[in-house]
Short mmCIF file of N, CA and C in Angstrom, two decimals:
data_model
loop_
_atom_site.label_atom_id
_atom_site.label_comp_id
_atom_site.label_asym_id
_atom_site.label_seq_id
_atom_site.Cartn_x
_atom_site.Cartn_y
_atom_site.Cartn_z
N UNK L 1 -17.19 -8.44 -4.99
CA UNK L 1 -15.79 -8.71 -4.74
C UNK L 1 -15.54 -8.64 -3.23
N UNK L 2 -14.73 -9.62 -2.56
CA UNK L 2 -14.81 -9.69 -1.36
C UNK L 2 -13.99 -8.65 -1.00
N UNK L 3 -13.68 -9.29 0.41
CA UNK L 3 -11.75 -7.92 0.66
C UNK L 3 -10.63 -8.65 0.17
N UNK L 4 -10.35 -9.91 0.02
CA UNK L 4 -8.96 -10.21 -0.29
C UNK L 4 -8.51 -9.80 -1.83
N UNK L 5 -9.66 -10.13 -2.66
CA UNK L 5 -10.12 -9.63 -3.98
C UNK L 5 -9.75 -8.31 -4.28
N UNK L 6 -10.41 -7.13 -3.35
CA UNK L 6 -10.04 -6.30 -3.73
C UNK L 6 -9.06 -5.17 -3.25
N UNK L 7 -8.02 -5.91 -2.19
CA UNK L 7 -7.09 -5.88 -1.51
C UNK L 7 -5.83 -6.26 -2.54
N UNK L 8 -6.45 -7.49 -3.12
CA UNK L 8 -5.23 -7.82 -3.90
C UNK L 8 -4.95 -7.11 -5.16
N UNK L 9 -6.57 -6.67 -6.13
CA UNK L 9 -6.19 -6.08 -7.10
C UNK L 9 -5.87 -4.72 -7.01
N UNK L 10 -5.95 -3.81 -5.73
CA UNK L 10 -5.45 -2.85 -5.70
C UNK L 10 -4.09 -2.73 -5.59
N UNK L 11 -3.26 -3.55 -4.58
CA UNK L 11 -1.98 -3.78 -4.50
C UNK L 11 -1.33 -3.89 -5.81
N UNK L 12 -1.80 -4.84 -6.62
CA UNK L 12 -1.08 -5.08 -7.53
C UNK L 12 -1.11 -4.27 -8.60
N UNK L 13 -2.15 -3.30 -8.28
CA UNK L 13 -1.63 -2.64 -9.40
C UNK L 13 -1.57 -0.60 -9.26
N UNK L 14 -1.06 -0.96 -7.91
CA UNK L 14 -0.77 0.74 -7.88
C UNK L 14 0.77 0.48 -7.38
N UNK L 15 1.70 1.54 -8.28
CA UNK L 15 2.98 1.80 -8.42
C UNK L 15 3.52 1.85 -6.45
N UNK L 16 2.98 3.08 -5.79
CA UNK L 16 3.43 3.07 -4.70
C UNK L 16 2.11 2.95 -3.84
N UNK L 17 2.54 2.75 -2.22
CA UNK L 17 1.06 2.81 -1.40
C UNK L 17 1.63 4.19 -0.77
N UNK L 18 0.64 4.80 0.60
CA UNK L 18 1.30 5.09 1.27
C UNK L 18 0.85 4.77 2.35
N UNK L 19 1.52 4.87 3.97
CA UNK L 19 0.74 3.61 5.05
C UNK L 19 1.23 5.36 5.72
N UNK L 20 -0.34 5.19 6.55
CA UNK L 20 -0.25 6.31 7.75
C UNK L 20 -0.48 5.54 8.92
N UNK L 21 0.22 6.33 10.14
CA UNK L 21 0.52 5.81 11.06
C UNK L 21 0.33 6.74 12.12
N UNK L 22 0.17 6.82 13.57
CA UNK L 22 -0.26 7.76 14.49
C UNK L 22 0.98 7.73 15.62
N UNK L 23 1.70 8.74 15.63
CA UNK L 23 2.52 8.79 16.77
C UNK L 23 1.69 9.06 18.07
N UNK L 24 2.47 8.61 19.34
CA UNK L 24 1.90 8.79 20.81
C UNK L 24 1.44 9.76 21.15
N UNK L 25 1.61 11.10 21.06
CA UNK L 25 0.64 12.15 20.80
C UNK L 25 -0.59 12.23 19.92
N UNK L 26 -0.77 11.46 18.92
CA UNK L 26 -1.76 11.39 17.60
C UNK L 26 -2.01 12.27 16.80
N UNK L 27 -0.09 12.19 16.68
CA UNK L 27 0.19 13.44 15.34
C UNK L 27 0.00 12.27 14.11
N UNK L 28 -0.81 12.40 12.96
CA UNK L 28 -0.74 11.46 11.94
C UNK L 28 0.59 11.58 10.86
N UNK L 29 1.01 10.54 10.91
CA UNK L 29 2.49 10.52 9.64
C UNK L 29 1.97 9.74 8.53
N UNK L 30 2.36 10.04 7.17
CA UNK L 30 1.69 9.50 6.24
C UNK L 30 3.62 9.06 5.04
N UNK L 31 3.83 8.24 4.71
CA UNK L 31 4.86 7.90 4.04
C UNK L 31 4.50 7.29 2.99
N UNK L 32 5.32 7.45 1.75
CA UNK L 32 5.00 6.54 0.64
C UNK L 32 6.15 5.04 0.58
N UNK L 33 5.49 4.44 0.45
CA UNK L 33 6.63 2.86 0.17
C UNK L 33 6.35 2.62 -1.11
N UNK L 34 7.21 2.16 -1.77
CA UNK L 34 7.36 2.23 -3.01
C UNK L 34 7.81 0.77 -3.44
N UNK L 35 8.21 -0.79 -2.23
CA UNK L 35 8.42 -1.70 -2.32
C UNK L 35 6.93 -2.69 -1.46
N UNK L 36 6.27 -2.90 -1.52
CA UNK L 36 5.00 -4.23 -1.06
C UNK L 36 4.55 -4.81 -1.53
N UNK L 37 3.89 -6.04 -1.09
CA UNK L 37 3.25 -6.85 -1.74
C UNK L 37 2.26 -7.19 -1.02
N UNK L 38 1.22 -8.55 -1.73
CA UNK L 38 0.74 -9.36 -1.02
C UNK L 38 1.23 -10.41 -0.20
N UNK L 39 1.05 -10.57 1.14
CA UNK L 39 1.55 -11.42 2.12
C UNK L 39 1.12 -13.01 1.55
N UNK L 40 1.41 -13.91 2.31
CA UNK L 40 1.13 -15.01 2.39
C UNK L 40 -0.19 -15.41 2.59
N UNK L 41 -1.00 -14.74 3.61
CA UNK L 41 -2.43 -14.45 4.44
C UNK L 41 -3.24 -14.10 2.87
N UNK L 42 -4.86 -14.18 2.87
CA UNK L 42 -5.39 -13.57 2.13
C UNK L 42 -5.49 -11.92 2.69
N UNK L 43 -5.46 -11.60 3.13
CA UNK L 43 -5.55 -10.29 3.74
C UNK L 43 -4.19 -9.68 4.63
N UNK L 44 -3.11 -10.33 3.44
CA UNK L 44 -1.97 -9.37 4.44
C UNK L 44 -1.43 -8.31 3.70
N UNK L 45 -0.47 -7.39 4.13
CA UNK L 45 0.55 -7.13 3.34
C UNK L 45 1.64 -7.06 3.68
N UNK L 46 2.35 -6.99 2.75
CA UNK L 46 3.83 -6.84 3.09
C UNK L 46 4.50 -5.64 2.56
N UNK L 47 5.20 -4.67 3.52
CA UNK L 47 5.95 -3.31 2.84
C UNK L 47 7.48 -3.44 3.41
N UNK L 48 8.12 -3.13 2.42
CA UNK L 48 9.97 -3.48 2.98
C UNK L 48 9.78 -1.81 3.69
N UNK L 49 10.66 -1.88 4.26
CA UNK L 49 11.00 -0.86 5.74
C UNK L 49 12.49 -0.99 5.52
N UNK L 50 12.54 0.47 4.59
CA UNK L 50 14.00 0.51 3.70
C UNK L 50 14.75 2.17 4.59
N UNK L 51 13.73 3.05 4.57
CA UNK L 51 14.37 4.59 5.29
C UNK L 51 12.78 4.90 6.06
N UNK L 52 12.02 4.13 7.06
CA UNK L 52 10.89 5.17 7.49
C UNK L 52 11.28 4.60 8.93
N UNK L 53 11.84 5.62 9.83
CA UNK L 53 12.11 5.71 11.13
C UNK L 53 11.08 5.66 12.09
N UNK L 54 10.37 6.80 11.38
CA UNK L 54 9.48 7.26 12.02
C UNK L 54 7.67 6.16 12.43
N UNK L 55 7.85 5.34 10.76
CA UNK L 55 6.97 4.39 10.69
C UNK L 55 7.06 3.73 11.38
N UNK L 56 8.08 3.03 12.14
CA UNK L 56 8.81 2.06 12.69
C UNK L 56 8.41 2.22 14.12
N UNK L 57 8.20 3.84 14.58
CA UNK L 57 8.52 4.08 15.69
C UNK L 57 6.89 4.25 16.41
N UNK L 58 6.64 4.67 15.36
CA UNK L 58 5.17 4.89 15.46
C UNK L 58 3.94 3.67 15.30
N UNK L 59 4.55 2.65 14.82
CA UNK L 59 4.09 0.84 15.12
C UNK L 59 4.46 0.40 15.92
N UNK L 60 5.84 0.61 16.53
CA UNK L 60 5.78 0.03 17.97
C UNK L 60 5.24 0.51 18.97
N UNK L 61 4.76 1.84 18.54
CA UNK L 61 3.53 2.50 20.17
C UNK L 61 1.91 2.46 19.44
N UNK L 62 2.05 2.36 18.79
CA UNK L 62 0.37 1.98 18.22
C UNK L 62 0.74 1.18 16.89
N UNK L 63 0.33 0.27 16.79
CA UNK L 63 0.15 -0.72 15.43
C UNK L 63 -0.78 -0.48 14.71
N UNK L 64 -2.14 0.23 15.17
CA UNK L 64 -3.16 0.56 13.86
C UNK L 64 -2.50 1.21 12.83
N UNK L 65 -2.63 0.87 11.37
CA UNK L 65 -2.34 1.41 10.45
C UNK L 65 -3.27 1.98 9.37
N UNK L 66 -3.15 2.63 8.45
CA UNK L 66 -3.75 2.29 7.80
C UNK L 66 -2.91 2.84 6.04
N UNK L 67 -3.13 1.73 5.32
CA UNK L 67 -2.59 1.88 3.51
C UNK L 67 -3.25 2.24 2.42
N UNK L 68 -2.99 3.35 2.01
CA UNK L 68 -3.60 3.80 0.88
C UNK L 68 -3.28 3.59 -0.56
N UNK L 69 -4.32 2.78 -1.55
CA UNK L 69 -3.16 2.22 -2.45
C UNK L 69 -4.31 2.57 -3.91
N UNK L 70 -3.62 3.82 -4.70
CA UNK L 70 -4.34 3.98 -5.75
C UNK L 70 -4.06 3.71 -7.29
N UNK L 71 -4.40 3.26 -7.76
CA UNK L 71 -4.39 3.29 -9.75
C UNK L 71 -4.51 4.46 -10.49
N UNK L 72 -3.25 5.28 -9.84
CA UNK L 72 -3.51 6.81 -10.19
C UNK L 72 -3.96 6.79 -11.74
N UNK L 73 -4.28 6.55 -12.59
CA UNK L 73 -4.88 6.35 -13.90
C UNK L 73 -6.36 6.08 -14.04
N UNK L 74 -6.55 4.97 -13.03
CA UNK L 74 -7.86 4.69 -13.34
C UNK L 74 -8.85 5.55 -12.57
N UNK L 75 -7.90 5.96 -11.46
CA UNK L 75 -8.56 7.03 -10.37
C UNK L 75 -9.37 6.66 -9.52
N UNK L 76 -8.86 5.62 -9.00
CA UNK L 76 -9.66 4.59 -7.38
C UNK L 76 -8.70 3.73 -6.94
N UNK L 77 -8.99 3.43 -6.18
CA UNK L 77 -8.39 2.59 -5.17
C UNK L 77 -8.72 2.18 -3.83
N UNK L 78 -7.87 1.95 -2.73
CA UNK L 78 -8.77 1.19 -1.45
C UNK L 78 -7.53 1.65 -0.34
N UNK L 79 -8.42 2.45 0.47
CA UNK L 79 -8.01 2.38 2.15
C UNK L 79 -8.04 0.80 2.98
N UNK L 80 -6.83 0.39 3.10
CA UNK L 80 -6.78 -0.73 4.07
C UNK L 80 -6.18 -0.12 5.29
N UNK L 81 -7.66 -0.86 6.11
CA UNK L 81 -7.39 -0.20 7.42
C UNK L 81 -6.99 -2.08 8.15
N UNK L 82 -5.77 -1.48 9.30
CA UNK L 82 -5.35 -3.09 9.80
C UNK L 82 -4.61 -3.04 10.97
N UNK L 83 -3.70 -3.73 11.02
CA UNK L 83 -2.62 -4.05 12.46
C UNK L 83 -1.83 -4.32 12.18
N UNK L 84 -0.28 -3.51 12.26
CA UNK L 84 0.55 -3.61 11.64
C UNK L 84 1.80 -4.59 12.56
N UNK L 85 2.92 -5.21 11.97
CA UNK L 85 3.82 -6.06 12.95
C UNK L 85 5.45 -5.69 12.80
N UNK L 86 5.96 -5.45 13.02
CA UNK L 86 7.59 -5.24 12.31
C UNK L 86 8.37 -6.26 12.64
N UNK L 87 8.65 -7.32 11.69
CA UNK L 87 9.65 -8.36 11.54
C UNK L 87 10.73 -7.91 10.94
N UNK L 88 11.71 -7.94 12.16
CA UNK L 88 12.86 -7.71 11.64
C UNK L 88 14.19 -8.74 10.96
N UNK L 89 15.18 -8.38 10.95
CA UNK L 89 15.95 -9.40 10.36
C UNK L 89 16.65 -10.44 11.59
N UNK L 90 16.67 -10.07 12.56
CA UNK L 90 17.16 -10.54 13.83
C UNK L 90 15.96 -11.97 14.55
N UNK L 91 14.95 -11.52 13.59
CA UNK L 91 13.63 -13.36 13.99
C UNK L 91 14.08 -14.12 12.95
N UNK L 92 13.68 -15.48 13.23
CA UNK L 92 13.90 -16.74 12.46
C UNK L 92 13.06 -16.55 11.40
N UNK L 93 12.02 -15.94 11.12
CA UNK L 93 11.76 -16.14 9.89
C UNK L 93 11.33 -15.39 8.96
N UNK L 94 12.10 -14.22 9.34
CA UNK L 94 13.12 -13.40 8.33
C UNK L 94 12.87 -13.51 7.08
N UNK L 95 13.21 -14.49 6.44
CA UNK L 95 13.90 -14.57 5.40
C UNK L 95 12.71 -14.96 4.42
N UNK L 96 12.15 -15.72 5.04
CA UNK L 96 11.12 -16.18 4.43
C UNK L 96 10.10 -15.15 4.27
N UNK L 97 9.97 -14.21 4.85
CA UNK L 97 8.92 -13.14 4.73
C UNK L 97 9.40 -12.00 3.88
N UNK L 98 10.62 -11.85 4.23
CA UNK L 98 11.30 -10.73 3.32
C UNK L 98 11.38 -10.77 1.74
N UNK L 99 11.28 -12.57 1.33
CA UNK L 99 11.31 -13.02 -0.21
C UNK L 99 10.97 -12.31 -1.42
N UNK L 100 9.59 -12.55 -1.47
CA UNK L 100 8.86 -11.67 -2.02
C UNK L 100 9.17 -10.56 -2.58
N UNK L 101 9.27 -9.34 -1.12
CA UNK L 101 9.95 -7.81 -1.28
C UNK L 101 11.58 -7.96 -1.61
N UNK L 102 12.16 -8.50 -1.21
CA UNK L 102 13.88 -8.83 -1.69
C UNK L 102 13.88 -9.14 -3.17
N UNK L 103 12.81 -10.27 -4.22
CA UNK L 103 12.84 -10.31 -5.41
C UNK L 103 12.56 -8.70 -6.25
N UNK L 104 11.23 -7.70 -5.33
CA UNK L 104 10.80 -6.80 -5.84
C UNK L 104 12.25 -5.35 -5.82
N UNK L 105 12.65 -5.76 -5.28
CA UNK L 105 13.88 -4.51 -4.38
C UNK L 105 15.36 -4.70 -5.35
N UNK L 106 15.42 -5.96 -5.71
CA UNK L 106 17.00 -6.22 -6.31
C UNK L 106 17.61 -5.75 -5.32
N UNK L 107 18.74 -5.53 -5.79
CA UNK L 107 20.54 -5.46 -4.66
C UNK L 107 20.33 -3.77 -4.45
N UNK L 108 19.29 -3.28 -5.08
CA UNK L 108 19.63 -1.46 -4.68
C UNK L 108 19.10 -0.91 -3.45
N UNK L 109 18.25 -2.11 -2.58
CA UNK L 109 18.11 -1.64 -1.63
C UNK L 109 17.93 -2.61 -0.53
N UNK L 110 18.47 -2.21 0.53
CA UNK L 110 18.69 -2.80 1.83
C UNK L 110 17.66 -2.52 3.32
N UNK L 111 16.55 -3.76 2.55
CA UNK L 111 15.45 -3.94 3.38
C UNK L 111 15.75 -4.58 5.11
N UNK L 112 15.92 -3.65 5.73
CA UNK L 112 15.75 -3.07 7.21
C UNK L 112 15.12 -4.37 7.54
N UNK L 113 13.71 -4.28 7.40
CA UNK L 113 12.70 -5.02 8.21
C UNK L 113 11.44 -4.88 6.97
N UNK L 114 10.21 -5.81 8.01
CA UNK L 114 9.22 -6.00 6.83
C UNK L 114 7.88 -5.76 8.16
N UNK L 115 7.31 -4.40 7.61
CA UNK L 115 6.09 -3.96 8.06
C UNK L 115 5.06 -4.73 8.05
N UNK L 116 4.76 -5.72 8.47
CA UNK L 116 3.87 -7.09 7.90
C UNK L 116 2.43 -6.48 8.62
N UNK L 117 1.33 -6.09 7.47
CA UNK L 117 -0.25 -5.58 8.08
C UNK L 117 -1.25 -6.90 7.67
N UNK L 118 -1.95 -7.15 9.09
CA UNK L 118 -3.19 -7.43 8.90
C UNK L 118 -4.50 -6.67 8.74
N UNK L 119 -4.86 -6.77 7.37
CA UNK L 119 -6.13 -5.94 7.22
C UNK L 119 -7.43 -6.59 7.58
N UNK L 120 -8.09 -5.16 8.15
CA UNK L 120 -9.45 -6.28 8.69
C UNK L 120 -9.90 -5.69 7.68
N UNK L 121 -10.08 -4.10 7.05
CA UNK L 121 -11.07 -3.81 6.29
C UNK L 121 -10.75 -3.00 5.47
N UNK L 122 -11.33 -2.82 4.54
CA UNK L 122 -11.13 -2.16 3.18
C UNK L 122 -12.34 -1.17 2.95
N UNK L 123 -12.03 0.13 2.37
CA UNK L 123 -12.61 1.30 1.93
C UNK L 123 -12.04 1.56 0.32
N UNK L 124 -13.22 2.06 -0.24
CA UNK L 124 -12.93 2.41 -1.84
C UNK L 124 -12.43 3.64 -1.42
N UNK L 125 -11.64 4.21 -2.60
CA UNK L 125 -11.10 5.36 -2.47
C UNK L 125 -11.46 5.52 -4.48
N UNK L 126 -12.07 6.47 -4.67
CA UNK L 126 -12.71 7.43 -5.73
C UNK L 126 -12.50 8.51 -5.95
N UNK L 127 -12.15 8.58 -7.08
CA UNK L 127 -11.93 9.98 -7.24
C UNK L 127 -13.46 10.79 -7.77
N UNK L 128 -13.49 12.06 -7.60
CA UNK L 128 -14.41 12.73 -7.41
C UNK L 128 -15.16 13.15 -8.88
N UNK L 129 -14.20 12.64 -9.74
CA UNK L 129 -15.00 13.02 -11.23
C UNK L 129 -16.09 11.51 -11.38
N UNK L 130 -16.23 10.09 -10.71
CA UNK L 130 -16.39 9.37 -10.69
C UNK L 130 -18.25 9.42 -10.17
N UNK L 131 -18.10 10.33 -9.52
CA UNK L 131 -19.90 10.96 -8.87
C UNK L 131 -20.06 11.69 -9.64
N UNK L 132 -19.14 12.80 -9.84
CA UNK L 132 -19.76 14.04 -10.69
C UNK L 132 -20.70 13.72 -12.11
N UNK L 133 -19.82 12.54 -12.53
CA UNK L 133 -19.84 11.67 -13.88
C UNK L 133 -19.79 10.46 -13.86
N UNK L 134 -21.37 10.49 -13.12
CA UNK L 134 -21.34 8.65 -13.39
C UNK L 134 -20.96 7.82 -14.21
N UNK L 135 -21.45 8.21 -15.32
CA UNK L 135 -21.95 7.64 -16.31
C UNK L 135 -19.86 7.22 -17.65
N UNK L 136 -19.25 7.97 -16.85
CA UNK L 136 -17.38 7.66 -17.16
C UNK L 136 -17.26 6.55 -17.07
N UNK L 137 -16.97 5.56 -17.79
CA UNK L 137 -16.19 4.17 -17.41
C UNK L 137 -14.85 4.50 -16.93
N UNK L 138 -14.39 3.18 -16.62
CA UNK L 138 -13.12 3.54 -15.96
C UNK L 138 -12.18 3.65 -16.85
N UNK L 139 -12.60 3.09 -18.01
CA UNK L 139 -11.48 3.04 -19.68
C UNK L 139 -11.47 4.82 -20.10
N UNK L 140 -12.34 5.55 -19.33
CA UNK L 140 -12.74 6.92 -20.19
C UNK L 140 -11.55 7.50 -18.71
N UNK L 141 -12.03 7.36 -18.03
CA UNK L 141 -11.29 7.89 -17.10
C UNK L 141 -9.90 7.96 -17.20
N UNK L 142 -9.21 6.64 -17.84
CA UNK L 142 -8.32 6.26 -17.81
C UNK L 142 -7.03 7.21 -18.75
N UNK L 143 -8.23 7.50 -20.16
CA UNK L 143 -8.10 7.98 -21.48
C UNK L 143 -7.71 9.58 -21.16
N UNK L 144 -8.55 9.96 -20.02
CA UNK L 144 -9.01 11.64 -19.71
C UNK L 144 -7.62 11.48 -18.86
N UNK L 145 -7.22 10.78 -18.02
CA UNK L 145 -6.01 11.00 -17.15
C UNK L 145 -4.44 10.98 -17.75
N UNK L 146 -4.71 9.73 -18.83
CA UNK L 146 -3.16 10.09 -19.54
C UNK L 146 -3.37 11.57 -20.42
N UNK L 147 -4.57 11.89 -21.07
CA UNK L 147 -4.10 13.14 -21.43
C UNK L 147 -3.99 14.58 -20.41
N UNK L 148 -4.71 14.90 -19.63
CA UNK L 148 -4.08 15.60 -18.61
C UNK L 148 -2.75 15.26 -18.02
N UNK L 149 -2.38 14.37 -17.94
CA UNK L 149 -0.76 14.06 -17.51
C UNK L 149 0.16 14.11 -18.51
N UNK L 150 -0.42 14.21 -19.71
CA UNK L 150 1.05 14.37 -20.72
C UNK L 150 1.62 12.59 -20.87
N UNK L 151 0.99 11.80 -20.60
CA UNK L 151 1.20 10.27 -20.20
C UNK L 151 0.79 9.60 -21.67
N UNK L 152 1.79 8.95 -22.18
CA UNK L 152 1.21 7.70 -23.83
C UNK L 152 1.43 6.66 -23.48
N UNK L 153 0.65 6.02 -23.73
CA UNK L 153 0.16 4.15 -23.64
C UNK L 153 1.44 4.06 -24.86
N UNK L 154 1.93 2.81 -24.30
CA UNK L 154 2.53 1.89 -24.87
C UNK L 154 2.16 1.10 -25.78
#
């Protein structure tokens, strides 16, 4: 599976990400967004920039980012490491980038701007019963996590 592949199926299917970011000192801030998608790009993303100040502030003095985006169930997922951009509502094309996250958001929230990342690269992220226990599919894993969570399949 390449990176856009597995860029995309992680996105799509973990509830929230969270994108860390390095203030000018290189204190690390870590936030959860709870609105993104896949960009237009094979390797973009898109996160609405609804209440993170700090994210904001901390991309305009360093743009490296990086997004952590897991299938808390299946218990993996992928570090996208990238370069982040902040399009705000005040550029021409606004609107067109915001789409996407504006369909995902409805009227309850009032997307600021759009954190737009280019990822160069991708890291698995595993959870640790996954070595311990090779031999777990991810369907067992899956099975072992809704019952520790108190969680029923539909």
């Amino acid at each position: 599976m390449d990176i856009s592949e597995r860029l995309r199926t992680a996105i799509e299917t973990s509830v929230l990400c969270w994108l860390a970011t390095v203030d000018a000192d290189g204190q690390p801030n870590v936030s959860p967004k709870e609105i993104f998608c896949m960009g237009a790009g094979a390797n973009e993303v898109l996160v609405a920039e609804i209440a993170s100040p700090v994210s904001k502030r901390n991309i305009s003095g360093n743009p490296k980012v990086c997004i952590s985006a897991v299938d808390i169930f299946a218990q993996k997922g992928i570090k996208a490491y990238g370069t982040a951009a902040l399009v705000t509502a005040a550029e021409p094309n606004f609107a067109a980038i915001v789409q996407p996250l504006a369909r995902m958001a409805g009227p309850e929230f009032n997307i600021r701007a759009v954190i737009r990342v280019a990822v160069s690269r991708v890291a698995p992220i595993l959870a640790p019963s996954y070595i311990i226990f090779p031999e777990r599919t991810e369907e067992e894993q899956r099975r072992r996590a809704f019952k520790t969570y108190g969680v029923q399949e539909c």
